[in-house]
Amino acid sequence: MIYITGDIHREQDIHKINPREFEAGNHLTPDDYVIICGDFGCVWDGGSGDRFWLNWLESLPWNTLFIDGNHENFDVLNTYPVVDYKGGRARQIRSNVYHLLRGEVYDIDGRSFFTFGGGFSHDVQYRTERLNWWQDELPTVQECENGERNLAARDWKVDYVLSHDVYASHPMAQKYAKSMEHYDSDRRDIQVYLDDIAGRLDYRTWFTGHYHGDWVHRRDTHPCVTLFDRVILLEDLENELKSIADVKAPKKAESPAV
């Protein structure tokens, strides 16, 4: 089984995948997966705090997979080894905890996933570079090219997309002001890149985090599901999407539940 949720921000929101709250977790096995759409945060200080949360995650029966968000310590995250995983490359954090890298395609439980973490920090002006903010939150040219190359190898067709931020034509892309002035020239606007991918890719459903809400936006016939509070079984969500009307993401903070 595959469950998907949004940001967990380490101790702030990790409770939602604690089996005491996430009841389904009491029945999962090493053949099952919980995927987090960015702002993982459990790799942050490189010390005792990380060890506590990573040891706890490793004690859980399922596999925890995550893409990076904008609130990650990329200096520490990048120290973990890159390994072959499910048809792509990933950083192995613990025996059952993996960081899914940008531009990779993974085959998980008979489904294909294109992953592209990262996103704009709307509060960058209040943060300090390499202390609590990293330019690495936006992709490099090489990461973008890696995504295009891997999708071309799949004839531009996958089952699902996992990103942290949204594509530029998504209503939530305009929620916060953003600028490339804080980034070096080799960084790319992730929303513009994802919009180009969305326009070329044949996929079933797109999943995002970042905006701390639960809703569905449709680009043509393709649903984009933003998750935060919900930890939802992939099959259940697919059935849900078949039964609900088109729900547009609001521009204000409040949002309808998926």
PDB file of C-alpha atoms in Angstrom:
ATOM      1  CA  MET A   1       0.000   0.000   0.000  1.00  0.00           C
ATOM      2  CA  ILE A   2       1.090   3.561  -0.671  1.00  0.00           C
ATOM      3  CA  TYR A   3       0.045   6.481   1.545  1.00  0.00           C
ATOM      4  CA  ILE A   4       0.822  10.092   0.635  1.00  0.00           C
ATOM      5  CA  THR A   5       0.814  13.239   2.754  1.00  0.00           C
ATOM      6  CA  GLY A   6       2.216  16.753   2.786  1.00  0.00           C
ATOM      7  CA  ASP A   7       4.854  18.493   4.890  1.00  0.00           C
ATOM      8  CA  ILE A   8       5.785  17.047   8.287  1.00  0.00           C
ATOM      9  CA  HIS A   9       8.318  19.707   9.464  1.00  0.00           C
ATOM     10  CA  ARG A  10       9.971  17.280  11.881  1.00  0.00           C
ATOM     11  CA  GLU A  11       8.366  17.567  15.340  1.00  0.00           C
ATOM     12  CA  GLN A  12       5.866  20.184  14.232  1.00  0.00           C
ATOM     13  CA  ASP A  13       3.638  17.962  12.096  1.00  0.00           C
ATOM     14  CA  ILE A  14       5.145  14.471  12.246  1.00  0.00           C
ATOM     15  CA  HIS A  15       2.333  13.457  14.577  1.00  0.00           C
ATOM     16  CA  LYS A  16       0.116  12.775  11.573  1.00  0.00           C
ATOM     17  CA  ILE A  17       2.181   9.697  10.672  1.00  0.00           C
ATOM     18  CA  ASN A  18       2.440   8.499  14.275  1.00  0.00           C
ATOM     19  CA  PRO A  19       0.478   5.212  14.464  1.00  0.00           C
ATOM     20  CA  ARG A  20      -1.291   6.573  17.540  1.00  0.00           C
ATOM     21  CA  GLU A  21      -2.959   9.088  15.203  1.00  0.00           C
ATOM     22  CA  PHE A  22      -2.356   7.393  11.853  1.00  0.00           C
ATOM     23  CA  GLU A  23      -4.358   4.278  12.700  1.00  0.00           C
ATOM     24  CA  ALA A  24      -3.644   2.576   9.376  1.00  0.00           C
ATOM     25  CA  GLY A  25       0.027   2.617  10.288  1.00  0.00           C
ATOM     26  CA  ASN A  26      -0.611  -0.100  12.865  1.00  0.00           C
ATOM     27  CA  HIS A  27      -1.311  -2.516  10.022  1.00  0.00           C
ATOM     28  CA  LEU A  28       1.430  -1.590   7.547  1.00  0.00           C
ATOM     29  CA  THR A  29       4.377  -3.847   6.722  1.00  0.00           C
ATOM     30  CA  PRO A  30       7.846  -3.529   5.147  1.00  0.00           C
ATOM     31  CA  ASP A  31       6.096  -3.878   1.785  1.00  0.00           C
ATOM     32  CA  ASP A  32       4.196  -0.598   2.314  1.00  0.00           C
ATOM     33  CA  TYR A  33       5.147   3.070   1.831  1.00  0.00           C
ATOM     34  CA  VAL A  34       4.402   6.479   3.301  1.00  0.00           C
ATOM     35  CA  ILE A  35       5.454   9.306   0.967  1.00  0.00           C
ATOM     36  CA  ILE A  36       5.956  12.889   2.161  1.00  0.00           C
ATOM     37  CA  CYS A  37       5.682  15.743  -0.356  1.00  0.00           C
ATOM     38  CA  GLY A  38       8.522  17.886   0.967  1.00  0.00           C
ATOM     39  CA  ASP A  39       9.501  19.826   4.095  1.00  0.00           C
ATOM     40  CA  PHE A  40      10.599  16.583   5.718  1.00  0.00           C
ATOM     41  CA  GLY A  41      12.816  18.360   8.236  1.00  0.00           C
ATOM     42  CA  CYS A  42      14.100  15.253  10.002  1.00  0.00           C
ATOM     43  CA  VAL A  43      17.518  15.840   8.472  1.00  0.00           C
ATOM     44  CA  TRP A  44      18.339  19.241   9.900  1.00  0.00           C
ATOM     45  CA  ASP A  45      20.940  19.552  12.653  1.00  0.00           C
ATOM     46  CA  GLY A  46      23.163  16.599  11.780  1.00  0.00           C
ATOM     47  CA  GLY A  47      23.170  15.644  15.439  1.00  0.00           C
ATOM     48  CA  SER A  48      21.031  14.292  18.256  1.00  0.00           C
ATOM     49  CA  GLY A  49      17.796  15.808  17.002  1.00  0.00           C
ATOM     50  CA  ASP A  50      18.152  14.087  13.649  1.00  0.00           C
ATOM     51  CA  ARG A  51      19.119  10.801  15.300  1.00  0.00           C
ATOM     52  CA  PHE A  52      16.035  10.844  17.510  1.00  0.00           C
ATOM     53  CA  TRP A  53      13.574  11.293  14.658  1.00  0.00           C
ATOM     54  CA  LEU A  54      15.388   9.112  12.142  1.00  0.00           C
ATOM     55  CA  ASN A  55      15.724   6.296  14.675  1.00  0.00           C
ATOM     56  CA  TRP A  56      12.000   6.590  15.356  1.00  0.00           C
ATOM     57  CA  LEU A  57      11.172   6.467  11.654  1.00  0.00           C
ATOM     58  CA  GLU A  58      13.443   3.465  11.208  1.00  0.00           C
ATOM     59  CA  SER A  59      11.552   1.676  13.998  1.00  0.00           C
ATOM     60  CA  LEU A  60       8.291   1.933  12.070  1.00  0.00           C
ATOM     61  CA  PRO A  61       7.315  -1.052   9.926  1.00  0.00           C
ATOM     62  CA  TRP A  62       6.853   0.753   6.616  1.00  0.00           C
ATOM     63  CA  ASN A  63       9.202   2.571   4.210  1.00  0.00           C
ATOM     64  CA  THR A  64       9.256   6.358   4.581  1.00  0.00           C
ATOM     65  CA  LEU A  65       9.994   8.158   1.318  1.00  0.00           C
ATOM     66  CA  PHE A  66      10.238  11.917   0.922  1.00  0.00           C
ATOM     67  CA  ILE A  67      11.042  14.586  -1.603  1.00  0.00           C
ATOM     68  CA  ASP A  68      12.773  17.706  -0.376  1.00  0.00           C
ATOM     69  CA  GLY A  69      10.878  20.905   0.237  1.00  0.00           C
ATOM     70  CA  ASN A  70      12.136  24.430   0.693  1.00  0.00           C
ATOM     71  CA  HIS A  71      12.670  24.060   4.441  1.00  0.00           C
ATOM     72  CA  GLU A  72      15.471  21.483   4.512  1.00  0.00           C
ATOM     73  CA  ASN A  73      19.109  21.659   5.576  1.00  0.00           C
ATOM     74  CA  PHE A  74      20.570  20.763   2.201  1.00  0.00           C
ATOM     75  CA  ASP A  75      24.146  20.824   3.513  1.00  0.00           C
ATOM     76  CA  VAL A  76      23.357  17.928   5.850  1.00  0.00           C
ATOM     77  CA  LEU A  77      20.955  16.189   3.481  1.00  0.00           C
ATOM     78  CA  ASN A  78      23.589  16.079   0.743  1.00  0.00           C
ATOM     79  CA  THR A  79      26.022  14.162   2.964  1.00  0.00           C
ATOM     80  CA  TYR A  80      23.934  10.991   2.699  1.00  0.00           C
ATOM     81  CA  PRO A  81      24.933   8.430   0.054  1.00  0.00           C
ATOM     82  CA  VAL A  82      23.157   8.171  -3.283  1.00  0.00           C
ATOM     83  CA  VAL A  83      22.040   4.633  -4.108  1.00  0.00           C
ATOM     84  CA  ASP A  84      20.027   2.894  -6.795  1.00  0.00           C
ATOM     85  CA  TYR A  85      16.427   2.625  -5.669  1.00  0.00           C
ATOM     86  CA  LYS A  86      13.283   1.445  -7.459  1.00  0.00           C
ATOM     87  CA  GLY A  87      14.618   2.265 -10.917  1.00  0.00           C
ATOM     88  CA  GLY A  88      15.985   5.683  -9.969  1.00  0.00           C
ATOM     89  CA  ARG A  89      18.578   7.256  -7.696  1.00  0.00           C
ATOM     90  CA  ALA A  90      17.859   8.198  -4.088  1.00  0.00           C
ATOM     91  CA  ARG A  91      19.662   9.178  -0.917  1.00  0.00           C
ATOM     92  CA  GLN A  92      19.471   6.447   1.697  1.00  0.00           C
ATOM     93  CA  ILE A  93      18.920   8.033   5.095  1.00  0.00           C
ATOM     94  CA  ARG A  94      18.117   4.881   7.071  1.00  0.00           C
ATOM     95  CA  SER A  95      17.387   1.274   6.149  1.00  0.00           C
ATOM     96  CA  ASN A  96      13.779   2.183   5.345  1.00  0.00           C
ATOM     97  CA  VAL A  97      14.022   5.969   4.864  1.00  0.00           C
ATOM     98  CA  TYR A  98      14.885   7.381   1.430  1.00  0.00           C
ATOM     99  CA  HIS A  99      15.118  10.854  -0.082  1.00  0.00           C
ATOM    100  CA  LEU A 100      13.666  10.739  -3.612  1.00  0.00           C
ATOM    101  CA  LEU A 101      15.778  12.984  -5.822  1.00  0.00           C
ATOM    102  CA  ARG A 102      14.783  15.661  -8.316  1.00  0.00           C
ATOM    103  CA  GLY A 103      14.083  14.512 -11.822  1.00  0.00           C
ATOM    104  CA  GLU A 104      14.052  10.793 -11.054  1.00  0.00           C
ATOM    105  CA  VAL A 105      11.397   8.227 -11.968  1.00  0.00           C
ATOM    106  CA  TYR A 106      10.687   5.377  -9.549  1.00  0.00           C
ATOM    107  CA  ASP A 107       8.671   2.189  -9.945  1.00  0.00           C
ATOM    108  CA  ILE A 108       6.924   1.552  -6.639  1.00  0.00           C
ATOM    109  CA  ASP A 109       4.387  -1.213  -6.183  1.00  0.00           C
ATOM    110  CA  GLY A 110       3.636  -1.373  -9.898  1.00  0.00           C
ATOM    111  CA  ARG A 111       3.248   2.419 -10.302  1.00  0.00           C
ATOM    112  CA  SER A 112       5.629   4.983 -11.767  1.00  0.00           C
ATOM    113  CA  PHE A 113       6.403   8.242  -9.939  1.00  0.00           C
ATOM    114  CA  PHE A 114       8.236  11.289 -11.281  1.00  0.00           C
ATOM    115  CA  THR A 115       9.681  13.294  -8.392  1.00  0.00           C
ATOM    116  CA  PHE A 116      10.834  16.886  -8.231  1.00  0.00           C
ATOM    117  CA  GLY A 117      11.343  18.451  -4.823  1.00  0.00           C
ATOM    118  CA  GLY A 118      12.121  22.031  -3.899  1.00  0.00           C
ATOM    119  CA  GLY A 119      10.139  25.241  -3.834  1.00  0.00           C
ATOM    120  CA  PHE A 120      10.173  28.961  -3.195  1.00  0.00           C
ATOM    121  CA  SER A 121      10.440  30.246   0.387  1.00  0.00           C
ATOM    122  CA  HIS A 122       8.077  33.185   0.724  1.00  0.00           C
ATOM    123  CA  ASP A 123       9.893  34.282   3.904  1.00  0.00           C
ATOM    124  CA  VAL A 124      13.415  34.252   2.459  1.00  0.00           C
ATOM    125  CA  GLN A 125      14.026  37.865   3.492  1.00  0.00           C
ATOM    126  CA  TYR A 126      13.773  36.819   7.150  1.00  0.00           C
ATOM    127  CA  ARG A 127      16.166  33.873   6.841  1.00  0.00           C
ATOM    128  CA  THR A 128      19.949  33.507   6.869  1.00  0.00           C
ATOM    129  CA  GLU A 129      21.706  31.679   4.055  1.00  0.00           C
ATOM    130  CA  ARG A 130      23.248  28.339   5.069  1.00  0.00           C
ATOM    131  CA  LEU A 131      21.745  28.639   8.550  1.00  0.00           C
ATOM    132  CA  ASN A 132      18.022  28.255   7.913  1.00  0.00           C
ATOM    133  CA  TRP A 133      17.783  28.906   4.168  1.00  0.00           C
ATOM    134  CA  TRP A 134      19.561  27.420   1.165  1.00  0.00           C
ATOM    135  CA  GLN A 135      19.597  28.338  -2.512  1.00  0.00           C
ATOM    136  CA  ASP A 136      19.321  24.586  -3.079  1.00  0.00           C
ATOM    137  CA  GLU A 137      15.583  24.946  -2.535  1.00  0.00           C
ATOM    138  CA  LEU A 138      15.454  25.793  -6.255  1.00  0.00           C
ATOM    139  CA  PRO A 139      16.734  23.360  -8.899  1.00  0.00           C
ATOM    140  CA  THR A 140      19.875  23.672 -10.944  1.00  0.00           C
ATOM    141  CA  VAL A 141      19.961  23.483 -14.708  1.00  0.00           C
ATOM    142  CA  GLN A 142      21.429  19.991 -14.353  1.00  0.00           C
ATOM    143  CA  GLU A 143      18.547  18.788 -12.167  1.00  0.00           C
ATOM    144  CA  CYS A 144      16.013  20.139 -14.654  1.00  0.00           C
ATOM    145  CA  GLU A 145      17.808  18.441 -17.528  1.00  0.00           C
ATOM    146  CA  ASN A 146      17.937  15.221 -15.547  1.00  0.00           C
ATOM    147  CA  GLY A 147      14.156  15.310 -15.202  1.00  0.00           C
ATOM    148  CA  GLU A 148      13.621  15.867 -18.900  1.00  0.00           C
ATOM    149  CA  ARG A 149      16.084  13.129 -19.804  1.00  0.00           C
ATOM    150  CA  ASN A 150      14.432  10.582 -17.510  1.00  0.00           C
ATOM    151  CA  LEU A 151      10.947  11.469 -18.727  1.00  0.00           C
ATOM    152  CA  ALA A 152      12.056  11.186 -22.335  1.00  0.00           C
ATOM    153  CA  ALA A 153      13.268   7.673 -21.525  1.00  0.00           C
ATOM    154  CA  ARG A 154       9.704   6.922 -20.402  1.00  0.00           C
ATOM    155  CA  ASP A 155       8.195   8.503 -23.530  1.00  0.00           C
ATOM    156  CA  TRP A 156       6.897  11.302 -21.312  1.00  0.00           C
ATOM    157  CA  LYS A 157       4.396   9.079 -19.525  1.00  0.00           C
ATOM    158  CA  VAL A 158       4.200   8.231 -15.799  1.00  0.00           C
ATOM    159  CA  ASP A 159       1.397   7.409 -13.399  1.00  0.00           C
ATOM    160  CA  TYR A 160       2.051  10.085 -10.772  1.00  0.00           C
ATOM    161  CA  VAL A 161       4.045  13.253 -10.134  1.00  0.00           C
ATOM    162  CA  LEU A 162       5.321  14.228  -6.686  1.00  0.00           C
ATOM    163  CA  SER A 163       6.474  17.818  -6.168  1.00  0.00           C
ATOM    164  CA  HIS A 164       6.626  20.193  -3.230  1.00  0.00           C
ATOM    165  CA  ASP A 165       5.786  23.428  -5.016  1.00  0.00           C
ATOM    166  CA  VAL A 166       3.140  23.784  -7.732  1.00  0.00           C
ATOM    167  CA  TYR A 167       3.385  24.552 -11.443  1.00  0.00           C
ATOM    168  CA  ALA A 168       3.109  28.200 -12.539  1.00  0.00           C
ATOM    169  CA  SER A 169      -0.452  27.944 -13.924  1.00  0.00           C
ATOM    170  CA  HIS A 170      -1.773  26.580 -10.615  1.00  0.00           C
ATOM    171  CA  PRO A 171      -3.807  29.206  -8.666  1.00  0.00           C
ATOM    172  CA  MET A 172      -1.648  28.760  -5.581  1.00  0.00           C
ATOM    173  CA  ALA A 173       1.479  29.749  -7.516  1.00  0.00           C
ATOM    174  CA  GLN A 174       0.359  33.365  -7.065  1.00  0.00           C
ATOM    175  CA  LYS A 175      -0.267  33.084  -3.320  1.00  0.00           C
ATOM    176  CA  TYR A 176       3.107  34.573  -2.378  1.00  0.00           C
ATOM    177  CA  ALA A 177       5.377  37.077  -4.057  1.00  0.00           C
ATOM    178  CA  LYS A 178       8.593  35.527  -5.320  1.00  0.00           C
ATOM    179  CA  SER A 179      11.772  36.637  -7.022  1.00  0.00           C
ATOM    180  CA  MET A 180      14.877  35.017  -8.503  1.00  0.00           C
ATOM    181  CA  GLU A 181      17.080  37.823  -7.152  1.00  0.00           C
ATOM    182  CA  HIS A 182      18.160  35.704  -4.159  1.00  0.00           C
ATOM    183  CA  TYR A 183      19.523  32.901  -6.336  1.00  0.00           C
ATOM    184  CA  ASP A 184      22.628  32.325  -8.443  1.00  0.00           C
ATOM    185  CA  SER A 185      22.380  32.187 -12.214  1.00  0.00           C
ATOM    186  CA  ASP A 186      22.443  28.374 -12.370  1.00  0.00           C
ATOM    187  CA  ARG A 187      19.146  28.150 -10.450  1.00  0.00           C
ATOM    188  CA  ARG A 188      15.829  27.856 -12.269  1.00  0.00           C
ATOM    189  CA  ASP A 189      12.300  29.016 -11.415  1.00  0.00           C
ATOM    190  CA  ILE A 190      10.770  25.745 -10.257  1.00  0.00           C
ATOM    191  CA  GLN A 191       7.177  26.770 -10.936  1.00  0.00           C
ATOM    192  CA  VAL A 192       7.954  27.633 -14.549  1.00  0.00           C
ATOM    193  CA  TYR A 193       9.849  24.364 -14.962  1.00  0.00           C
ATOM    194  CA  LEU A 194       7.025  22.298 -13.485  1.00  0.00           C
ATOM    195  CA  ASP A 195       4.521  24.098 -15.703  1.00  0.00           C
ATOM    196  CA  ASP A 196       6.499  23.076 -18.761  1.00  0.00           C
ATOM    197  CA  ILE A 197       6.612  19.480 -17.496  1.00  0.00           C
ATOM    198  CA  ALA A 198       2.858  19.489 -16.839  1.00  0.00           C
ATOM    199  CA  GLY A 199       2.190  20.643 -20.362  1.00  0.00           C
ATOM    200  CA  ARG A 200       4.241  17.852 -21.929  1.00  0.00           C
ATOM    201  CA  LEU A 201       3.687  14.923 -19.598  1.00  0.00           C
ATOM    202  CA  ASP A 202       1.035  12.220 -19.735  1.00  0.00           C
ATOM    203  CA  TYR A 203       0.172  11.476 -16.085  1.00  0.00           C
ATOM    204  CA  ARG A 204      -2.790  10.481 -13.935  1.00  0.00           C
ATOM    205  CA  THR A 205      -2.469  12.587 -10.778  1.00  0.00           C
ATOM    206  CA  TRP A 206      -0.051  15.229  -9.469  1.00  0.00           C
ATOM    207  CA  PHE A 207       0.648  15.551  -5.725  1.00  0.00           C
ATOM    208  CA  THR A 208       2.078  18.594  -3.933  1.00  0.00           C
ATOM    209  CA  GLY A 209       2.621  19.922  -0.425  1.00  0.00           C
ATOM    210  CA  HIS A 210       3.968  23.359   0.584  1.00  0.00           C
ATOM    211  CA  TYR A 211       0.696  25.301   0.936  1.00  0.00           C
ATOM    212  CA  HIS A 212      -0.559  23.776   4.207  1.00  0.00           C
ATOM    213  CA  GLY A 213      -3.988  22.762   2.981  1.00  0.00           C
ATOM    214  CA  ASP A 214      -5.934  19.921   1.405  1.00  0.00           C
ATOM    215  CA  TRP A 215      -7.596  20.535  -1.934  1.00  0.00           C
ATOM    216  CA  VAL A 216      -7.813  19.549  -5.585  1.00  0.00           C
ATOM    217  CA  HIS A 217      -7.110  21.710  -8.614  1.00  0.00           C
ATOM    218  CA  ARG A 218      -7.532  20.403 -12.147  1.00  0.00           C
ATOM    219  CA  ARG A 219      -5.321  21.266 -15.067  1.00  0.00           C
ATOM    220  CA  ASP A 220      -7.432  20.186 -18.019  1.00  0.00           C
ATOM    221  CA  THR A 221      -8.513  16.703 -16.917  1.00  0.00           C
ATOM    222  CA  HIS A 222      -5.522  16.089 -14.649  1.00  0.00           C
ATOM    223  CA  PRO A 223      -6.057  16.532 -10.895  1.00  0.00           C
ATOM    224  CA  CYS A 224      -3.374  18.194  -8.792  1.00  0.00           C
ATOM    225  CA  VAL A 225      -3.869  17.165  -5.166  1.00  0.00           C
ATOM    226  CA  THR A 226      -2.351  19.346  -2.442  1.00  0.00           C
ATOM    227  CA  LEU A 227      -2.009  17.582   0.913  1.00  0.00           C
ATOM    228  CA  PHE A 228      -1.186  18.693   4.424  1.00  0.00           C
ATOM    229  CA  ASP A 229      -3.391  17.309   7.195  1.00  0.00           C
ATOM    230  CA  ARG A 230      -4.497  14.211   5.348  1.00  0.00           C
ATOM    231  CA  VAL A 231      -2.507  10.991   5.038  1.00  0.00           C
ATOM    232  CA  ILE A 232      -4.383   9.264   2.281  1.00  0.00           C
ATOM    233  CA  LEU A 233      -4.185   5.844   0.701  1.00  0.00           C
ATOM    234  CA  LEU A 234      -3.467   6.213  -2.991  1.00  0.00           C
ATOM    235  CA  GLU A 235      -6.264   3.859  -4.043  1.00  0.00           C
ATOM    236  CA  ASP A 236      -8.780   5.647  -1.838  1.00  0.00           C
ATOM    237  CA  LEU A 237      -7.827   8.977  -3.332  1.00  0.00           C
ATOM    238  CA  GLU A 238      -8.233   7.707  -6.871  1.00  0.00           C
ATOM    239  CA  ASN A 239     -11.751   6.537  -5.999  1.00  0.00           C
ATOM    240  CA  GLU A 240     -12.469   9.878  -4.321  1.00  0.00           C
ATOM    241  CA  LEU A 241     -11.368  11.823  -7.375  1.00  0.00           C
ATOM    242  CA  LYS A 242     -13.790   9.894  -9.521  1.00  0.00           C
ATOM    243  CA  SER A 243     -16.705  10.873  -7.306  1.00  0.00           C
ATOM    244  CA  ILE A 244     -16.119  14.577  -6.595  1.00  0.00           C
ATOM    245  CA  ALA A 245     -16.700  17.619  -8.762  1.00  0.00           C
ATOM    246  CA  ASP A 246     -13.929  19.908  -9.870  1.00  0.00           C
ATOM    247  CA  VAL A 247     -12.746  21.835  -6.807  1.00  0.00           C
ATOM    248  CA  LYS A 248     -10.650  24.917  -7.476  1.00  0.00           C
ATOM    249  CA  ALA A 249      -8.002  25.871  -4.942  1.00  0.00           C
ATOM    250  CA  PRO A 250      -8.884  29.171  -3.238  1.00  0.00           C
ATOM    251  CA  LYS A 251      -6.537  32.107  -3.252  1.00  0.00           C
ATOM    252  CA  LYS A 252      -7.040  32.671   0.462  1.00  0.00           C
ATOM    253  CA  ALA A 253      -5.592  30.516   3.212  1.00  0.00           C
ATOM    254  CA  GLU A 254      -8.810  28.636   3.914  1.00  0.00           C
ATOM    255  CA  SER A 255      -9.420  25.687   1.599  1.00  0.00           C
ATOM    256  CA  PRO A 256     -11.907  22.902   0.971  1.00  0.00           C
ATOM    257  CA  ALA A 257     -10.844  19.429   2.011  1.00  0.00           C
ATOM    258  CA  VAL A 258     -10.042  16.861  -0.603  1.00  0.00           C
TER     259      VAL A 258
END
